[in-house]
């Protein structure tokens, strides 16, 4: 087995369980309606996970190490406005540093990603169309470079700033 690569049991591509994980933490979430049009949402997760002491983890030196890919802190906040057919909002997600491998030598740096959206429902009376929804969405507004995750030794680059304009209309059967 190559160090840092997934462990396989035989040659059929199944993963082998090399031991346990000990975790403790807390998750909190709340929504506050500032007014009939505004709402604020927030969530926080604290997760402390380590590889348990087993014969295998003791042998490879990973017992007590942080679990690969598991951020200790994740915070998400959003603010949204709704008024009739108009809506808009922004959201932010912070993910703390985390290790990319069991040996805790690869560090995936923390990242804060901000998104934005605005939309409007347009009433129509054209054939079977009763309305059309137009929305504009920007993900990763500040074009933050970050590693989104992956497997030991092979990590995915997070999506750059992306923007899209969407037009949707419910089908007659959805009404």
mmCIF file of N, CA and C in Angstrom, residues 80-170:
data_model
loop_
_atom_site.group_PDB
_atom_site.id
_atom_site.type_symbol
_atom_site.label_atom_id
_atom_site.label_comp_id
_atom_site.label_asym_id
_atom_site.label_seq_id
_atom_site.Cartn_x
_atom_site.Cartn_y
_atom_site.Cartn_z
ATOM 1 N N UNK A 80 -31.441 37.210 4.309
ATOM 2 C CA UNK A 80 -32.323 37.117 3.151
ATOM 3 C C UNK A 80 -33.473 38.096 3.267
ATOM 4 N N UNK A 81 -33.860 38.631 2.113
ATOM 5 C CA UNK A 81 -34.964 39.583 2.025
ATOM 6 C C UNK A 81 -35.996 39.044 1.042
ATOM 7 N N UNK A 82 -37.253 39.075 1.438
ATOM 8 C CA UNK A 82 -38.363 38.674 0.581
ATOM 9 C C UNK A 82 -39.431 39.756 0.629
ATOM 10 N N UNK A 83 -39.895 40.201 -0.530
ATOM 11 C CA UNK A 83 -40.979 41.179 -0.587
ATOM 12 C C UNK A 83 -41.784 40.920 -1.844
ATOM 13 N N UNK A 84 -42.878 40.208 -1.688
ATOM 14 C CA UNK A 84 -43.697 39.864 -2.847
ATOM 15 C C UNK A 84 -42.913 38.993 -3.808
ATOM 16 N N UNK A 85 -42.714 39.489 -5.007
ATOM 17 C CA UNK A 85 -42.022 38.715 -6.036
ATOM 18 C C UNK A 85 -40.502 38.915 -6.019
ATOM 19 N N UNK A 86 -40.003 39.861 -5.227
ATOM 20 C CA UNK A 86 -38.568 40.162 -5.161
ATOM 21 C C UNK A 86 -37.927 39.441 -3.983
ATOM 22 N N UNK A 87 -36.725 38.939 -4.218
ATOM 23 C CA UNK A 87 -35.961 38.335 -3.138
ATOM 24 C C UNK A 87 -34.471 38.552 -3.407
ATOM 25 N N UNK A 88 -33.690 38.681 -2.356
ATOM 26 C CA UNK A 88 -32.236 38.697 -2.490
ATOM 27 C C UNK A 88 -31.614 38.300 -1.170
ATOM 28 N N UNK A 89 -30.342 37.919 -1.241
ATOM 29 C CA UNK A 89 -29.672 37.509 -0.027
ATOM 30 C C UNK A 89 -28.192 37.280 -0.246
ATOM 31 N N UNK A 90 -27.522 37.111 0.859
ATOM 32 C CA UNK A 90 -26.099 36.807 0.824
ATOM 33 C C UNK A 90 -25.816 35.761 1.897
ATOM 34 N N UNK A 91 -24.803 34.962 1.666
ATOM 35 C CA UNK A 91 -24.423 33.963 2.652
ATOM 36 C C UNK A 91 -22.904 33.887 2.739
ATOM 37 N N UNK A 92 -22.434 33.425 3.879
ATOM 38 C CA UNK A 92 -21.010 33.295 4.132
ATOM 39 C C UNK A 92 -20.793 31.979 4.848
ATOM 40 N N UNK A 93 -19.738 31.253 4.442
ATOM 41 C CA UNK A 93 -19.379 30.011 5.124
ATOM 42 C C UNK A 93 -17.878 30.019 5.414
ATOM 43 N N UNK A 94 -17.544 29.846 6.680
ATOM 44 C CA UNK A 94 -16.147 29.757 7.119
ATOM 45 C C UNK A 94 -15.863 28.307 7.497
ATOM 46 N N UNK A 95 -14.774 27.769 6.975
ATOM 47 C CA UNK A 95 -14.299 26.436 7.329
ATOM 48 C C UNK A 95 -12.878 26.583 7.847
ATOM 49 N N UNK A 96 -12.602 26.077 9.042
ATOM 50 C CA UNK A 96 -11.273 26.218 9.651
ATOM 51 C C UNK A 96 -10.258 25.305 8.966
ATOM 52 N N UNK A 97 -8.975 25.532 9.304
ATOM 53 C CA UNK A 97 -7.912 24.644 8.818
ATOM 54 C C UNK A 97 -8.281 23.204 9.143
ATOM 55 N N UNK A 98 -7.851 22.296 8.277
ATOM 56 C CA UNK A 98 -8.039 20.871 8.529
ATOM 57 C C UNK A 98 -6.906 20.117 7.875
ATOM 58 N N UNK A 99 -6.681 18.922 8.353
ATOM 59 C CA UNK A 99 -5.620 18.109 7.769
ATOM 60 C C UNK A 99 -6.178 17.300 6.609
ATOM 61 N N UNK A 100 -5.350 17.104 5.597
ATOM 62 C CA UNK A 100 -5.773 16.353 4.426
ATOM 63 C C UNK A 100 -5.427 14.882 4.498
ATOM 64 N N UNK A 101 -4.540 14.507 5.420
ATOM 65 C CA UNK A 101 -4.121 13.099 5.487
ATOM 66 C C UNK A 101 -4.088 12.621 6.938
ATOM 67 N N UNK A 102 -4.050 11.301 7.104
ATOM 68 C CA UNK A 102 -4.055 10.695 8.442
ATOM 69 C C UNK A 102 -2.822 11.070 9.254
ATOM 70 N N UNK A 103 -1.714 11.310 8.569
ATOM 71 C CA UNK A 103 -0.468 11.646 9.267
ATOM 72 C C UNK A 103 -0.459 13.092 9.758
ATOM 73 N N UNK A 104 -1.436 13.888 9.351
ATOM 74 C CA UNK A 104 -1.565 15.297 9.727
ATOM 75 C C UNK A 104 -0.385 16.131 9.251
ATOM 76 N N UNK A 105 0.133 15.822 8.064
ATOM 77 C CA UNK A 105 1.227 16.607 7.492
ATOM 78 C C UNK A 105 0.741 17.547 6.387
ATOM 79 N N UNK A 106 -0.386 17.230 5.736
ATOM 80 C CA UNK A 106 -0.966 18.109 4.711
ATOM 81 C C UNK A 106 -2.033 18.972 5.366
ATOM 82 N N UNK A 107 -1.875 20.301 5.272
ATOM 83 C CA UNK A 107 -2.845 21.218 5.864
ATOM 84 C C UNK A 107 -3.660 21.868 4.753
ATOM 85 N N UNK A 108 -4.977 21.763 4.864
ATOM 86 C CA UNK A 108 -5.883 22.489 3.969
ATOM 87 C C UNK A 108 -6.276 23.746 4.729
ATOM 88 N N UNK A 109 -5.861 24.901 4.210
ATOM 89 C CA UNK A 109 -6.057 26.159 4.925
ATOM 90 C C UNK A 109 -7.524 26.552 5.033
ATOM 91 N N UNK A 110 -7.808 27.361 6.055
ATOM 92 C CA UNK A 110 -9.170 27.832 6.262
ATOM 93 C C UNK A 110 -9.629 28.666 5.067
ATOM 94 N N UNK A 111 -10.933 28.766 4.915
ATOM 95 C CA UNK A 111 -11.489 29.550 3.820
ATOM 96 C C UNK A 111 -12.827 30.131 4.242
ATOM 97 N N UNK A 112 -13.085 31.346 3.782
ATOM 98 C CA UNK A 112 -14.384 31.988 3.961
ATOM 99 C C UNK A 112 -14.916 32.296 2.572
ATOM 100 N N UNK A 113 -16.065 31.733 2.256
ATOM 101 C CA UNK A 113 -16.660 31.886 0.931
ATOM 102 C C UNK A 113 -17.969 32.654 1.079
ATOM 103 N N UNK A 114 -18.166 33.653 0.220
ATOM 104 C CA UNK A 114 -19.360 34.490 0.246
ATOM 105 C C UNK A 114 -20.112 34.314 -1.067
ATOM 106 N N UNK A 115 -21.434 34.145 -0.960
ATOM 107 C CA UNK A 115 -22.301 34.010 -2.124
ATOM 108 C C UNK A 115 -23.374 35.097 -2.092
ATOM 109 N N UNK A 116 -23.977 35.376 -3.250
ATOM 110 C CA UNK A 116 -25.020 36.404 -3.369
ATOM 111 C C UNK A 116 -26.073 35.925 -4.352
ATOM 112 N N UNK A 117 -27.319 36.287 -4.101
ATOM 113 C CA UNK A 117 -28.385 35.968 -5.055
ATOM 114 C C UNK A 117 -29.456 37.046 -5.047
ATOM 115 N N UNK A 118 -30.094 37.217 -6.191
ATOM 116 C CA UNK A 118 -31.237 38.112 -6.319
ATOM 117 C C UNK A 118 -32.184 37.485 -7.335
ATOM 118 N N UNK A 119 -33.479 37.627 -7.088
ATOM 119 C CA UNK A 119 -34.434 37.032 -8.009
ATOM 120 C C UNK A 119 -35.755 37.772 -8.006
ATOM 121 N N UNK A 120 -36.500 37.540 -9.084
ATOM 122 C CA UNK A 120 -37.807 38.193 -9.224
ATOM 123 C C UNK A 120 -38.746 37.269 -9.986
ATOM 124 N N UNK A 121 -39.959 37.108 -9.485
ATOM 125 C CA UNK A 121 -40.984 36.317 -10.160
ATOM 126 C C UNK A 121 -41.833 37.271 -10.991
ATOM 127 N N UNK A 122 -41.921 36.987 -12.277
ATOM 128 C CA UNK A 122 -42.650 37.858 -13.199
ATOM 129 C C UNK A 122 -43.969 37.178 -13.581
ATOM 130 N N UNK A 123 -45.099 37.798 -13.244
ATOM 131 C CA UNK A 123 -46.378 37.214 -13.659
ATOM 132 C C UNK A 123 -46.524 37.303 -15.183
ATOM 133 N N UNK A 124 -46.991 36.233 -15.789
ATOM 134 C CA UNK A 124 -47.182 36.182 -17.241
ATOM 135 C C UNK A 124 -48.563 35.624 -17.555
ATOM 136 N N UNK A 125 -48.979 35.840 -18.765
ATOM 137 C CA UNK A 125 -50.200 35.220 -19.266
ATOM 138 C C UNK A 125 -49.974 34.911 -20.733
ATOM 139 N N UNK A 126 -49.062 33.950 -20.965
ATOM 140 C CA UNK A 126 -48.690 33.569 -22.323
ATOM 141 C C UNK A 126 -48.864 32.063 -22.455
ATOM 142 N N UNK A 127 -49.879 31.644 -23.181
ATOM 143 C CA UNK A 127 -50.109 30.212 -23.349
ATOM 144 C C UNK A 127 -50.273 29.526 -22.003
ATOM 145 N N UNK A 128 -49.468 28.493 -21.768
ATOM 146 C CA UNK A 128 -49.516 27.754 -20.503
ATOM 147 C C UNK A 128 -48.668 28.389 -19.408
ATOM 148 N N UNK A 129 -47.984 29.486 -19.710
ATOM 149 C CA UNK A 129 -47.111 30.124 -18.721
ATOM 150 C C UNK A 129 -47.882 31.134 -17.887
ATOM 151 N N UNK A 130 -47.816 30.950 -16.574
ATOM 152 C CA UNK A 130 -48.456 31.904 -15.674
ATOM 153 C C UNK A 130 -47.441 32.800 -14.988
ATOM 154 N N UNK A 131 -46.196 32.358 -14.966
ATOM 155 C CA UNK A 131 -45.132 33.173 -14.377
ATOM 156 C C UNK A 131 -43.777 32.686 -14.872
ATOM 157 N N UNK A 132 -42.792 33.567 -14.745
ATOM 158 C CA UNK A 132 -41.405 33.224 -15.045
ATOM 159 C C UNK A 132 -40.566 33.787 -13.913
ATOM 160 N N UNK A 133 -39.620 33.010 -13.449
ATOM 161 C CA UNK A 133 -38.741 33.455 -12.384
ATOM 162 C C UNK A 133 -37.369 33.738 -12.978
ATOM 163 N N UNK A 134 -36.840 34.903 -12.675
ATOM 164 C CA UNK A 134 -35.507 35.296 -13.134
ATOM 165 C C UNK A 134 -34.652 35.473 -11.890
ATOM 166 N N UNK A 135 -33.482 34.827 -11.871
ATOM 167 C CA UNK A 135 -32.582 34.999 -10.733
ATOM 168 C C UNK A 135 -31.137 35.098 -11.214
ATOM 169 N N UNK A 136 -30.375 35.836 -10.448
ATOM 170 C CA UNK A 136 -28.950 36.016 -10.704
ATOM 171 C C UNK A 136 -28.221 35.571 -9.452
ATOM 172 N N UNK A 137 -27.255 34.668 -9.629
ATOM 173 C CA UNK A 137 -26.531 34.084 -8.508
ATOM 174 C C UNK A 137 -25.029 34.233 -8.742
ATOM 175 N N UNK A 138 -24.316 34.675 -7.721
ATOM 176 C CA UNK A 138 -22.853 34.731 -7.771
ATOM 177 C C UNK A 138 -22.324 33.908 -6.599
ATOM 178 N N UNK A 139 -21.569 32.880 -6.907
ATOM 179 C CA UNK A 139 -20.921 32.063 -5.884
ATOM 180 C C UNK A 139 -19.453 32.460 -5.781
ATOM 181 N N UNK A 140 -18.918 32.439 -4.562
ATOM 182 C CA UNK A 140 -17.533 32.830 -4.302
ATOM 183 C C UNK A 140 -17.284 34.256 -4.821
ATOM 184 N N UNK A 141 -18.084 35.178 -4.317
ATOM 185 C CA UNK A 141 -18.082 36.576 -4.766
ATOM 186 C C UNK A 141 -16.677 37.174 -4.821
ATOM 187 N N UNK A 142 -15.839 36.901 -3.835
ATOM 188 C CA UNK A 142 -14.512 37.506 -3.764
ATOM 189 C C UNK A 142 -13.431 36.660 -4.422
ATOM 190 N N UNK A 143 -13.835 35.628 -5.157
ATOM 191 C CA UNK A 143 -12.932 34.770 -5.931
ATOM 192 C C UNK A 143 -11.794 34.210 -5.066
ATOM 193 N N UNK A 144 -12.154 33.690 -3.908
ATOM 194 C CA UNK A 144 -11.187 33.124 -2.957
ATOM 195 C C UNK A 144 -10.623 31.813 -3.489
ATOM 196 N N UNK A 145 -9.296 31.672 -3.468
ATOM 197 C CA UNK A 145 -8.648 30.402 -3.800
ATOM 198 C C UNK A 145 -8.650 29.530 -2.553
ATOM 199 N N UNK A 146 -9.097 28.284 -2.700
ATOM 200 C CA UNK A 146 -9.138 27.382 -1.549
ATOM 201 C C UNK A 146 -9.193 25.940 -2.025
ATOM 202 N N UNK A 147 -8.852 25.042 -1.114
ATOM 203 C CA UNK A 147 -8.981 23.615 -1.388
ATOM 204 C C UNK A 147 -10.282 23.142 -0.751
ATOM 205 N N UNK A 148 -11.131 22.542 -1.556
ATOM 206 C CA UNK A 148 -12.465 22.162 -1.100
ATOM 207 C C UNK A 148 -12.501 20.804 -0.414
ATOM 208 N N UNK A 149 -11.507 19.981 -0.593
ATOM 209 C CA UNK A 149 -11.497 18.648 0.000
ATOM 210 C C UNK A 149 -10.776 17.680 -0.910
ATOM 211 N N UNK A 150 -11.109 16.413 -0.797
ATOM 212 C CA UNK A 150 -10.478 15.395 -1.618
ATOM 213 C C UNK A 150 -10.110 14.196 -0.782
ATOM 214 N N UNK A 151 -9.151 13.438 -1.266
ATOM 215 C CA UNK A 151 -8.648 12.290 -0.525
ATOM 216 C C UNK A 151 -7.167 12.506 -0.285
ATOM 217 N N UNK A 152 -6.620 11.748 0.613
ATOM 218 C CA UNK A 152 -5.229 11.929 1.011
ATOM 219 C C UNK A 152 -4.302 12.052 -0.189
ATOM 220 N N UNK A 153 -3.626 13.190 -0.278
ATOM 221 C CA UNK A 153 -2.651 13.423 -1.337
ATOM 222 C C UNK A 153 -3.230 13.919 -2.643
ATOM 223 N N UNK A 154 -4.551 14.000 -2.762
ATOM 224 C CA UNK A 154 -5.203 14.447 -4.001
ATOM 225 C C UNK A 154 -6.383 15.330 -3.617
ATOM 226 N N UNK A 155 -6.193 16.646 -3.733
ATOM 227 C CA UNK A 155 -7.186 17.585 -3.234
ATOM 228 C C UNK A 155 -7.831 18.351 -4.378
ATOM 229 N N UNK A 156 -9.088 18.734 -4.162
ATOM 230 C CA UNK A 156 -9.856 19.448 -5.171
ATOM 231 C C UNK A 156 -9.760 20.946 -4.942
ATOM 232 N N UNK A 157 -9.504 21.677 -6.014
ATOM 233 C CA UNK A 157 -9.499 23.134 -5.948
ATOM 234 C C UNK A 157 -10.940 23.595 -5.871
ATOM 235 N N UNK A 158 -11.231 24.510 -4.947
ATOM 236 C CA UNK A 158 -12.585 25.046 -4.813
ATOM 237 C C UNK A 158 -12.974 25.839 -6.041
ATOM 238 N N UNK A 159 -14.256 25.911 -6.297
ATOM 239 C CA UNK A 159 -14.765 26.617 -7.475
ATOM 240 C C UNK A 159 -14.416 28.101 -7.403
ATOM 241 N N UNK A 160 -13.974 28.678 -8.514
ATOM 242 C CA UNK A 160 -13.711 30.117 -8.543
ATOM 243 C C UNK A 160 -15.038 30.875 -8.559
ATOM 244 N N UNK A 161 -14.962 32.187 -8.645
ATOM 245 C CA UNK A 161 -16.187 32.977 -8.750
ATOM 246 C C UNK A 161 -16.973 32.499 -9.969
ATOM 247 N N UNK A 162 -18.231 32.229 -9.757
ATOM 248 C CA UNK A 162 -19.111 31.852 -10.863
ATOM 249 C C UNK A 162 -20.380 32.668 -10.753
ATOM 250 N N UNK A 163 -20.931 33.021 -11.885
ATOM 251 C CA UNK A 163 -22.174 33.775 -11.918
ATOM 252 C C UNK A 163 -23.092 33.141 -12.948
ATOM 253 N N UNK A 164 -24.358 33.122 -12.637
ATOM 254 C CA UNK A 164 -25.307 32.581 -13.617
ATOM 255 C C UNK A 164 -26.628 33.336 -13.528
ATOM 256 N N UNK A 165 -27.263 33.440 -14.665
ATOM 257 C CA UNK A 165 -28.575 34.045 -14.789
ATOM 258 C C UNK A 165 -29.528 32.915 -15.134
ATOM 259 N N UNK A 166 -30.558 32.743 -14.330
ATOM 260 C CA UNK A 166 -31.480 31.629 -14.500
ATOM 261 C C UNK A 166 -32.870 32.141 -14.842
ATOM 262 N N UNK A 167 -33.501 31.469 -15.787
ATOM 263 C CA UNK A 167 -34.894 31.721 -16.134
ATOM 264 C C UNK A 167 -35.621 30.405 -15.924
ATOM 265 N N UNK A 168 -36.632 30.408 -15.098
ATOM 266 C CA UNK A 168 -37.408 29.186 -14.878
ATOM 267 C C UNK A 168 -38.895 29.510 -14.901
ATOM 268 N N UNK A 169 -39.679 28.519 -15.279
ATOM 269 C CA UNK A 169 -41.124 28.647 -15.261
ATOM 270 C C UNK A 169 -41.685 27.287 -14.880
ATOM 271 N N UNK A 170 -42.641 27.280 -13.952
ATOM 272 C CA UNK A 170 -43.214 25.989 -13.578
ATOM 273 C C UNK A 170 -43.990 25.390 -14.751
#
